[in-house]
Tab-separated table of C-alpha atoms in Angstrom:
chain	number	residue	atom	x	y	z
J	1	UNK	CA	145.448	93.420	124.924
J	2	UNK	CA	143.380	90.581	123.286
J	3	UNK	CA	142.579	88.713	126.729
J	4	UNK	CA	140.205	92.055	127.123
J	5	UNK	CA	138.578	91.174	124.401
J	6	UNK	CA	134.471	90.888	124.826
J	7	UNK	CA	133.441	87.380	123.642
J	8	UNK	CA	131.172	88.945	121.005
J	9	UNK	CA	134.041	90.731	119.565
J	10	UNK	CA	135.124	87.288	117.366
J	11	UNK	CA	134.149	84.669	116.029
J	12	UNK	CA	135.390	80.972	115.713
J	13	UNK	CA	139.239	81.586	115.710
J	14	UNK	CA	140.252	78.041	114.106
J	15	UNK	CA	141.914	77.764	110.174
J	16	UNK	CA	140.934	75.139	108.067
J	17	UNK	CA	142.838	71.695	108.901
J	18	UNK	CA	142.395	68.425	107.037
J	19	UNK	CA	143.288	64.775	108.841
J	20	UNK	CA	145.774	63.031	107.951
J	21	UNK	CA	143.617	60.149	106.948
J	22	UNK	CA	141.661	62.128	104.581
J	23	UNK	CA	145.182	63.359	103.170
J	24	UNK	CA	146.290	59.976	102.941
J	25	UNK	CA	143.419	58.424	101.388
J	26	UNK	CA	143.284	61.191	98.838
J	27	UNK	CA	147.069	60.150	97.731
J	28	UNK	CA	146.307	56.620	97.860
J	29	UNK	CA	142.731	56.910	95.925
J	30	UNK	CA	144.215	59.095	93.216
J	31	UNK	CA	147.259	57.190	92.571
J	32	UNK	CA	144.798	54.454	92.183
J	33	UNK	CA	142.754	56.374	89.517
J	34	UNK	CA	145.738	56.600	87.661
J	35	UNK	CA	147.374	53.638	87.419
J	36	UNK	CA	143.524	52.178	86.203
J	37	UNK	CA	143.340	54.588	83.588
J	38	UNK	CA	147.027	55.166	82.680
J	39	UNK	CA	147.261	58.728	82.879
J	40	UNK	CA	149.841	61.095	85.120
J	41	UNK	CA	149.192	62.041	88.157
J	42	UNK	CA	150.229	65.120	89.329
J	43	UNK	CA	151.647	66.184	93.167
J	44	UNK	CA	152.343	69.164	94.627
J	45	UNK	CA	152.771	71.224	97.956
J	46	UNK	CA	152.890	74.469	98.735
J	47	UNK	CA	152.769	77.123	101.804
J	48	UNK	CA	150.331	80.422	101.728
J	49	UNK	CA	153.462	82.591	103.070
J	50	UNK	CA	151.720	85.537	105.519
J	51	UNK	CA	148.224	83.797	104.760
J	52	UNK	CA	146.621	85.716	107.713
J	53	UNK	CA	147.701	89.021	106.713
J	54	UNK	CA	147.422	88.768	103.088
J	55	UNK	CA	144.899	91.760	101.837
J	56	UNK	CA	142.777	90.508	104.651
J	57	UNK	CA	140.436	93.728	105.767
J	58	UNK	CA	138.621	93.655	109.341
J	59	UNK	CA	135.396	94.453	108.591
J	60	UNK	CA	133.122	95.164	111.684
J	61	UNK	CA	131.042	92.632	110.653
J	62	UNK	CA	134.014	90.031	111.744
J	63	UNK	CA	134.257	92.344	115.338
J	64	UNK	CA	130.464	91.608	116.046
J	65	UNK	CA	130.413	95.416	115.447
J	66	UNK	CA	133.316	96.770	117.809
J	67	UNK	CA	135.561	98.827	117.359
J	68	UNK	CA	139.408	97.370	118.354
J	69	UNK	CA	142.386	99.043	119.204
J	70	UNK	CA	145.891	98.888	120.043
J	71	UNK	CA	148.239	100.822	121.848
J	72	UNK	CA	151.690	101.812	120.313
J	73	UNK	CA	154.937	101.577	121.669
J	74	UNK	CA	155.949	103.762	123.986
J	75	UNK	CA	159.093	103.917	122.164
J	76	UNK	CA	157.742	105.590	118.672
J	77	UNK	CA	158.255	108.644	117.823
J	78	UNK	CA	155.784	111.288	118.235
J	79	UNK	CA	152.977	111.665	117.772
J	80	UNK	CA	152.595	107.962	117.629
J	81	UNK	CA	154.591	107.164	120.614
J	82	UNK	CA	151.984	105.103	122.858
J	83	UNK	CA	148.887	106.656	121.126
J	84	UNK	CA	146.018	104.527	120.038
J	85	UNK	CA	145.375	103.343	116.735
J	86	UNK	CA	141.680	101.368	115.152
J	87	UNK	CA	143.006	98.338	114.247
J	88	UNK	CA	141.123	97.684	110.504
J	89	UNK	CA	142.914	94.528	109.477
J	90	UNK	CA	144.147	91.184	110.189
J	91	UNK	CA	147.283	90.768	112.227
J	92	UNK	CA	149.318	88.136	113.927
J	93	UNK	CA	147.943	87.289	117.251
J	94	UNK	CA	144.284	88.681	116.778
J	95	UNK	CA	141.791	86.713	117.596
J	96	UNK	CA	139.449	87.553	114.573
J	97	UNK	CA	142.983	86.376	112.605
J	98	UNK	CA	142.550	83.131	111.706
J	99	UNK	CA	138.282	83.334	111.115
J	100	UNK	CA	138.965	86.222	108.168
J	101	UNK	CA	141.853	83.749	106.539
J	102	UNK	CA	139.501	80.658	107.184
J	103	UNK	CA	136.537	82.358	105.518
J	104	UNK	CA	138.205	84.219	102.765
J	105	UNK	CA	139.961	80.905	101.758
J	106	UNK	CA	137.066	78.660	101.844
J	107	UNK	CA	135.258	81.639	99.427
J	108	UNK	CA	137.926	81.857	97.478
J	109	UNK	CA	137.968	78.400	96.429
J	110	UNK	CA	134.068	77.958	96.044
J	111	UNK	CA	134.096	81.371	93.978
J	112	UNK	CA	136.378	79.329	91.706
J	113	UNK	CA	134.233	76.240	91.412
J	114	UNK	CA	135.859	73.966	93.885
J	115	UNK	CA	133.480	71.702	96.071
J	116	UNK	CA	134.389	70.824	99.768
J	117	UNK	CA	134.277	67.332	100.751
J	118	UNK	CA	131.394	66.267	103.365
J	119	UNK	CA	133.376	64.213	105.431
J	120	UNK	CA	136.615	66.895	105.624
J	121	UNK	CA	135.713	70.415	104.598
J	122	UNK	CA	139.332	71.548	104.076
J	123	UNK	CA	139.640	69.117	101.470
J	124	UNK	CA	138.336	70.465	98.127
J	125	UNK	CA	137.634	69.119	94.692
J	126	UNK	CA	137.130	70.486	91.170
J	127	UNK	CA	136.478	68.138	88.087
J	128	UNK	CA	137.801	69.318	84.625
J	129	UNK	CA	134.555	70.879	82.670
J	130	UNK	CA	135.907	68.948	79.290
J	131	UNK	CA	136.285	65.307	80.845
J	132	UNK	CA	134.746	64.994	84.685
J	133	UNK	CA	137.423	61.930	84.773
J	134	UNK	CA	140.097	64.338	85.943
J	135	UNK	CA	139.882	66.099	88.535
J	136	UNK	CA	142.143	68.296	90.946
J	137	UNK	CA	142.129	67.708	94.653
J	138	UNK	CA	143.629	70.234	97.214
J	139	UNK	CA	143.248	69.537	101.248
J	140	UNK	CA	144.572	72.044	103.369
J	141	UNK	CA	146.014	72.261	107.181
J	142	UNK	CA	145.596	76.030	108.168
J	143	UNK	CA	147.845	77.479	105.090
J	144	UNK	CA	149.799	74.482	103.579
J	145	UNK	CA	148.218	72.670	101.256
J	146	UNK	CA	148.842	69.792	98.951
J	147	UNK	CA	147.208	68.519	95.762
J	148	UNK	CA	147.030	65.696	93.396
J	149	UNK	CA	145.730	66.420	89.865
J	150	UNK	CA	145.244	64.047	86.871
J	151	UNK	CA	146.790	64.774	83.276
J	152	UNK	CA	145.054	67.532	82.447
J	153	UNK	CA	146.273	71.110	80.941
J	154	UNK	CA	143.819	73.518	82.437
J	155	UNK	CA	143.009	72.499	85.778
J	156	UNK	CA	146.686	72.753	87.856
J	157	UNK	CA	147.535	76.170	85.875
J	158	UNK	CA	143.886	77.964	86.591
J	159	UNK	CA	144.594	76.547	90.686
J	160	UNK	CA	147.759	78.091	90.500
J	161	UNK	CA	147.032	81.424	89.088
J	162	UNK	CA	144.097	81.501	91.893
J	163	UNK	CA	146.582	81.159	94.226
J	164	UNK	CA	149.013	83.685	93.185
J	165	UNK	CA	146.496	86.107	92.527
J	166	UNK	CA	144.825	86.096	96.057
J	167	UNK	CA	147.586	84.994	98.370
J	168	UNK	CA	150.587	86.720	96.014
J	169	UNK	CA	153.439	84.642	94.719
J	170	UNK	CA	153.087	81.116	96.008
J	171	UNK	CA	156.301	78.200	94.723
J	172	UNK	CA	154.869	75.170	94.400
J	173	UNK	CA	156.783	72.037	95.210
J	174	UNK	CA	155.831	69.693	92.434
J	175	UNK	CA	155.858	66.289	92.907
J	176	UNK	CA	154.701	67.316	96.840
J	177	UNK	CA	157.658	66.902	99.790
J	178	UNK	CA	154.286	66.487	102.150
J	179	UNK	CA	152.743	68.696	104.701
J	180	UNK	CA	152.685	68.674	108.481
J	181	UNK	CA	155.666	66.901	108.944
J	182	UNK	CA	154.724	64.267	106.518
J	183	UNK	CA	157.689	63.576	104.033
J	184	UNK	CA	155.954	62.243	100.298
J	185	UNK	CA	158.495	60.423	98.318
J	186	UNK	CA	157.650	59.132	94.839
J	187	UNK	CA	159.658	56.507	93.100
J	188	UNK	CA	160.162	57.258	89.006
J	189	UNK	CA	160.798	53.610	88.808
J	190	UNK	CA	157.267	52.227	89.767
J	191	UNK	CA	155.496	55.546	90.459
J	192	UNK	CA	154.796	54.471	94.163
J	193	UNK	CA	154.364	57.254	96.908
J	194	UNK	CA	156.308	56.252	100.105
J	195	UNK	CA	154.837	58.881	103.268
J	196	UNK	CA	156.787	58.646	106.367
J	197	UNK	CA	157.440	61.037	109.644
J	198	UNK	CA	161.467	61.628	109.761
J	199	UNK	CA	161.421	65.281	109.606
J	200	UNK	CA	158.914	65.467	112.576
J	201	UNK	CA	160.880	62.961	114.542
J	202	UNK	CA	164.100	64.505	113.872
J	203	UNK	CA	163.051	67.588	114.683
J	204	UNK	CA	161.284	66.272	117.996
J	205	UNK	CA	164.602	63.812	118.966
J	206	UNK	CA	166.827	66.516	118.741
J	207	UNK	CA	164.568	68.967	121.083
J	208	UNK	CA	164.503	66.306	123.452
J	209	UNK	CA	168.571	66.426	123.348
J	210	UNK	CA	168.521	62.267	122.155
J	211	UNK	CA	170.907	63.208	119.071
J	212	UNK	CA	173.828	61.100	120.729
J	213	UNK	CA	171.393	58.268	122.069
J	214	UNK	CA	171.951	54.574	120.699
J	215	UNK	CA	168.857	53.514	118.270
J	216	UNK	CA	166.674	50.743	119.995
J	217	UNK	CA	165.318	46.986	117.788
J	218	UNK	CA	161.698	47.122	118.881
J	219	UNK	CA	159.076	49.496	120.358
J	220	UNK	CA	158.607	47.141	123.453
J	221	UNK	CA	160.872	45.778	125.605
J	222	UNK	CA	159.962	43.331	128.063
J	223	UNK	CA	157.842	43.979	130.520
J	224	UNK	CA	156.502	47.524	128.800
J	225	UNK	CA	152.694	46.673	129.030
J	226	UNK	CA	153.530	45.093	132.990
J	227	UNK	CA	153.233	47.430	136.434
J	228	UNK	CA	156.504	48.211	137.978
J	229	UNK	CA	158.302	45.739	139.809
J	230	UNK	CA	160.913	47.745	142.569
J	231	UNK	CA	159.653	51.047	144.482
J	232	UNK	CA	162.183	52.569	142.585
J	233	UNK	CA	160.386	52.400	139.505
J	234	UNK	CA	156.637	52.786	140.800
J	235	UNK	CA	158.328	56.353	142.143
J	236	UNK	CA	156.192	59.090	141.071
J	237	UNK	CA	157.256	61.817	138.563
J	238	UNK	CA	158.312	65.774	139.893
J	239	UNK	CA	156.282	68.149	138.422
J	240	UNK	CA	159.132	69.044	135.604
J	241	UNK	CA	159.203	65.261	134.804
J	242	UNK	CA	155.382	65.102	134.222
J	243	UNK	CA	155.513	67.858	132.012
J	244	UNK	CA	158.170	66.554	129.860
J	245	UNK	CA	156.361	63.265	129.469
J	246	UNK	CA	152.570	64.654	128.668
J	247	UNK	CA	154.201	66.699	126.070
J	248	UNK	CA	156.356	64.189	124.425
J	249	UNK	CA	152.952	61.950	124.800
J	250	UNK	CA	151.092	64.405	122.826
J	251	UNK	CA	154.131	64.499	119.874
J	252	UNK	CA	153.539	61.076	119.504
J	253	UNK	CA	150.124	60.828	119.475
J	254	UNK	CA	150.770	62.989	116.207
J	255	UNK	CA	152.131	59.280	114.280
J	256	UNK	CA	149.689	57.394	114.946
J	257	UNK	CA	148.004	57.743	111.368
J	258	UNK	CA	151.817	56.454	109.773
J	259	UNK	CA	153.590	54.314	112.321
J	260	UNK	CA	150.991	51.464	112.993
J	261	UNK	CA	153.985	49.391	114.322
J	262	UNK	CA	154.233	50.926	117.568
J	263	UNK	CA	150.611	52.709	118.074
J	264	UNK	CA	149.797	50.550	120.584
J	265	UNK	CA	153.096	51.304	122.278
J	266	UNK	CA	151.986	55.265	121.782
J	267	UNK	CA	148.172	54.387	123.406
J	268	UNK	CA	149.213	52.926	125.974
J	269	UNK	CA	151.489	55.375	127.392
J	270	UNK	CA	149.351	58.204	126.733
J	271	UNK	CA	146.910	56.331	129.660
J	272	UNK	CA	150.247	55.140	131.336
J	273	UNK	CA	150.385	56.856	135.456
J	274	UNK	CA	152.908	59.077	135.720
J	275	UNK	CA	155.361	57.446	137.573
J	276	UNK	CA	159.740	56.677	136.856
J	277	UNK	CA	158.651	52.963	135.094
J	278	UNK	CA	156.839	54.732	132.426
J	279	UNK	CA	159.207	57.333	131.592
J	280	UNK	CA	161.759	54.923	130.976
J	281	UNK	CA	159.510	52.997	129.097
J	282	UNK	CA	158.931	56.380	126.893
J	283	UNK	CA	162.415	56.608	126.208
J	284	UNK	CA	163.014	53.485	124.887
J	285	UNK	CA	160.343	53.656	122.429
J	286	UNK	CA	162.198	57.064	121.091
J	287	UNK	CA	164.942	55.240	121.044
J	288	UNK	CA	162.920	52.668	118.510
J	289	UNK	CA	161.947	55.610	116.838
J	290	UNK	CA	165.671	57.299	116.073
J	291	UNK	CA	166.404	53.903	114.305
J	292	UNK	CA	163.263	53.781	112.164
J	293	UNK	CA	162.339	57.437	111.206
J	294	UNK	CA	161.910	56.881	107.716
J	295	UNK	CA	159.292	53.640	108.349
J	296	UNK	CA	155.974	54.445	106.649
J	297	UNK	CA	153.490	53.248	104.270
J	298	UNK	CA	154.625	52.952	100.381
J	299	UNK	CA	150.831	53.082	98.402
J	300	UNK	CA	151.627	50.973	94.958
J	301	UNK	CA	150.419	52.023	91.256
J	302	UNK	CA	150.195	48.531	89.820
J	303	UNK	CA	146.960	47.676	89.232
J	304	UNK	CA	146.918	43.812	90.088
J	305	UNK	CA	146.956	45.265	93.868
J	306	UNK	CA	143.288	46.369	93.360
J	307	UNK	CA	142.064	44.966	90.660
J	308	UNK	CA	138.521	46.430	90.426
J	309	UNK	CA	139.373	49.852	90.648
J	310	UNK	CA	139.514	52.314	93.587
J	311	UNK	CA	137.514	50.220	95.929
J	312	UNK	CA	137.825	51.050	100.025
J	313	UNK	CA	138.297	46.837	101.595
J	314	UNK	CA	137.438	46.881	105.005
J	315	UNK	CA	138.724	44.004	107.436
J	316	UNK	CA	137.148	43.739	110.728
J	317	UNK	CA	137.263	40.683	114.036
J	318	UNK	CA	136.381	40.921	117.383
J	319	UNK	CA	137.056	38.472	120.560
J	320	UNK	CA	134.025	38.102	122.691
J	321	UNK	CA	134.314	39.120	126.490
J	322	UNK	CA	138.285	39.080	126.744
J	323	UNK	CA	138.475	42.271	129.250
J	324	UNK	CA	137.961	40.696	132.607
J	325	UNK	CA	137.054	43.561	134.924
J	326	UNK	CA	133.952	44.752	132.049
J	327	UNK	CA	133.059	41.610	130.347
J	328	UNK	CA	133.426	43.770	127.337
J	329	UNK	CA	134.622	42.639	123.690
J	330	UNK	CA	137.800	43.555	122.027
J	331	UNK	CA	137.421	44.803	118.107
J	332	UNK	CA	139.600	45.976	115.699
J	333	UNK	CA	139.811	46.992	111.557
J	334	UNK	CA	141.704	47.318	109.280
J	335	UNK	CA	140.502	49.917	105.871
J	336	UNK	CA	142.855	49.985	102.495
J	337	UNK	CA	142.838	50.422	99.207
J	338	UNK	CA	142.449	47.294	97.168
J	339	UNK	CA	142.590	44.401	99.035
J	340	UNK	CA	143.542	43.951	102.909
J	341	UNK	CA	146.957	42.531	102.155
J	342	UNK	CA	150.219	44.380	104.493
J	343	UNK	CA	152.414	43.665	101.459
J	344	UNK	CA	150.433	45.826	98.693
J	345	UNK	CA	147.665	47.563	100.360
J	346	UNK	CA	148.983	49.738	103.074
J	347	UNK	CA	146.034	50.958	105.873
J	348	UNK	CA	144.267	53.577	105.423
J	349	UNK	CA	143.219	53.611	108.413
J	350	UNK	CA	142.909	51.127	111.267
J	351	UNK	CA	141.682	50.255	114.930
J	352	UNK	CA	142.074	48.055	117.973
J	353	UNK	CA	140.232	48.998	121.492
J	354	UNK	CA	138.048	47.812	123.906
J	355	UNK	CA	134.612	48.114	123.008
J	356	UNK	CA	132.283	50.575	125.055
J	357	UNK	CA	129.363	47.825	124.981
J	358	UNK	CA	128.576	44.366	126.437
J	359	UNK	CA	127.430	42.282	123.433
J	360	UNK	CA	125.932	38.961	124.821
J	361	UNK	CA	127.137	36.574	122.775
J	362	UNK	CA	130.265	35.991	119.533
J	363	UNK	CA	127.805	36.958	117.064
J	364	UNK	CA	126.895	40.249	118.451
J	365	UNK	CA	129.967	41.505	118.921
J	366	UNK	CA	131.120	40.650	115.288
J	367	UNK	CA	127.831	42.846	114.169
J	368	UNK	CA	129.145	45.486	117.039
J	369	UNK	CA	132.424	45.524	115.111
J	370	UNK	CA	131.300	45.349	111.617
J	371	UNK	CA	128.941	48.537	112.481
J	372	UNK	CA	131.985	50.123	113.715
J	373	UNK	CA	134.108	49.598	110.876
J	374	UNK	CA	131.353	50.352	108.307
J	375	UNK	CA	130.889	53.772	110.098
């Protein structure tokens, strides 16, 4: 029974996840590199199958030295029919589970000469030893992973063999079909990558039983950002309504790093009260979404789109006391790859919110906002 567990019995219980702006930027800088110096560039994704069970031992140095136990089923024959047996390595459901995979991946990796990245440690790089040009980068969310790897001969076959050798036979889905419910697509014709959601908002539209529901034109209608205007619609939610909407609020929060058209949609409903107006409103931005599953960012090889290189732009504005209630600013960014142009440089990543200051004048809250986006 885990919940009897003593706190020092475990550890941090969390796996290794990587954002999915780091992932993104690591597709978009790479394919980048590439296209500059005209060599391949090589995708691929792949799933540790039984990750936290794989040859992973439970040392009582990972049980802050106790001993742990489980009873059998009653049902087993004897004498192990609801006897006790020393648990001595990692199962589903354990707490100490996902610290041992965590750990053992992360030393696996650095064993093998791979550096994690300071600003996402489940992303990892190692540069070829012949020419530090090419390089192999792998970022990982709990056990999937997905890599991009220059022309090179050494570096993708020694990662793979590492793989297979720790974690056992591991396929390898090369170019990469994405991770975490991120589709990749690469065109042969122009070697762009194309990421987009559908398989995660399939899979969520037909949970939520909207597989016979008519497609909507826009993420707003009119009226969406508005208070309700009949009782009928200022009615609040039942309990079972409230939880239906928090948790379809929290799936969508999930697209906000791909579907910039309707993130402030998203936002605002995840501060939206929980009342019949907003519900609606919810429903008609899946709607939006059945139509457009497939919308994403496409990052482009040719080289006139950033034309010094890799090179992070950054565009940033603010408007100077425009919230009436605070006096506060409003700021937003926009960070790409090459240039800040929505036809060839796709965001990176980007921002629009009320600022948490009071700048006194235009000038300060441009600074405000140019801090913010150089952070």
């Amino acid at each position: 029974d885990g919940s009897t567990q003593p706190t020092t019995s475990y550890l941090n219980t969390y796996a290794g996840t990587s954002s999915p702006a780091s992932r993104i930027m690591v597709l978009a800088a790479a394919l980048a590199d590439s296209a500059h110096r005209k060599v391949p560039l090589i995708t691929a994704s792949f799933d540790l199958e039984a990750a936290f069970l794989n040859k992973n031992p439970l040392p009582r140095s990972s049980t802050g030295g106790h001993q742990l136990l489980a009873r059998l089923p009653n049902e087993l024959p004897n004498p192990y029919g609801g006897a006790l047996a020393e648990i001595t390595g990692a199962m589903y459901g354990l707490k100490q589970s996902n610290h041992i995979y965590d750990q053992n991946l992360i030393k696996t990796l650095t064993n093998a000469g791979y550096k994690s990245c300071p600003s996402n440690p489940y992303t990892f790089i190692k540069r070829c030893p012949t020419n530090k040009a090419n390089y192999l980068i792998v970022s990982f969310h709990v056990d999937d992973g997905e890599l991009v790897c220059t022309a090179n001969t050494t570096l993708l076959p020694e990662f793979q063999k590492l793989i297979n050798d720790r974690y056992g036979l591991t396929k390898f889905h090369t170019p990469s079909q994405g991770i975490c419910g991120i589709k990749l697509t690469t065109n042969t014709t122009n070697n762009s990558m194309h990421l987009d959601y559908s398989p995660y908002i399939q899979k969520m539209l037909t949970r939520i039983g909207m597989d016979n529901v008519p497609a909507a034109l826009s993420p707003s209608r009119k009226g969406f950002f508005n208070l309700p205007t009949t009782p009928e619609l200022a009615r609040p939610l039942t309990l079972p309504e409230s939880t239906k909407f928090n948790r379809i609020n929290g799936e969508l929060i999930f697209l906000l790093p791909l579907r910039h058209d309707c993130k402030k949609e998203i936002t605002w409903l995840c501060k939206a009260p929980l009342i019949a107006d907003n519900l609606e409103k919810q429903l008609h931005l899946l709607r939006y979404l059945k139509g457009t599953p497939t919308w994403g960012p496409t990052f482009s090889s040719n080289t006139t789109d950033f034309p010094n290189g890799v090179e992070i732009h950054s565009a940033s504005d603010s408007a100077h006391n425009v919230h009436p209630t605070t006096s506060r600013s409003h700021s937003a960014y926009t960070l790409t790859i090459g240039r800040p142009n929505a036809e060839t440089s796709p965001f990176l990543s980007h921002s629009s919110s009320e600022k948490s200051c009071i700048p006194l004048s235009p000038t300060e809250a441009e600074y405000v906002t140019l801090s913010t986006t150089s952070k």
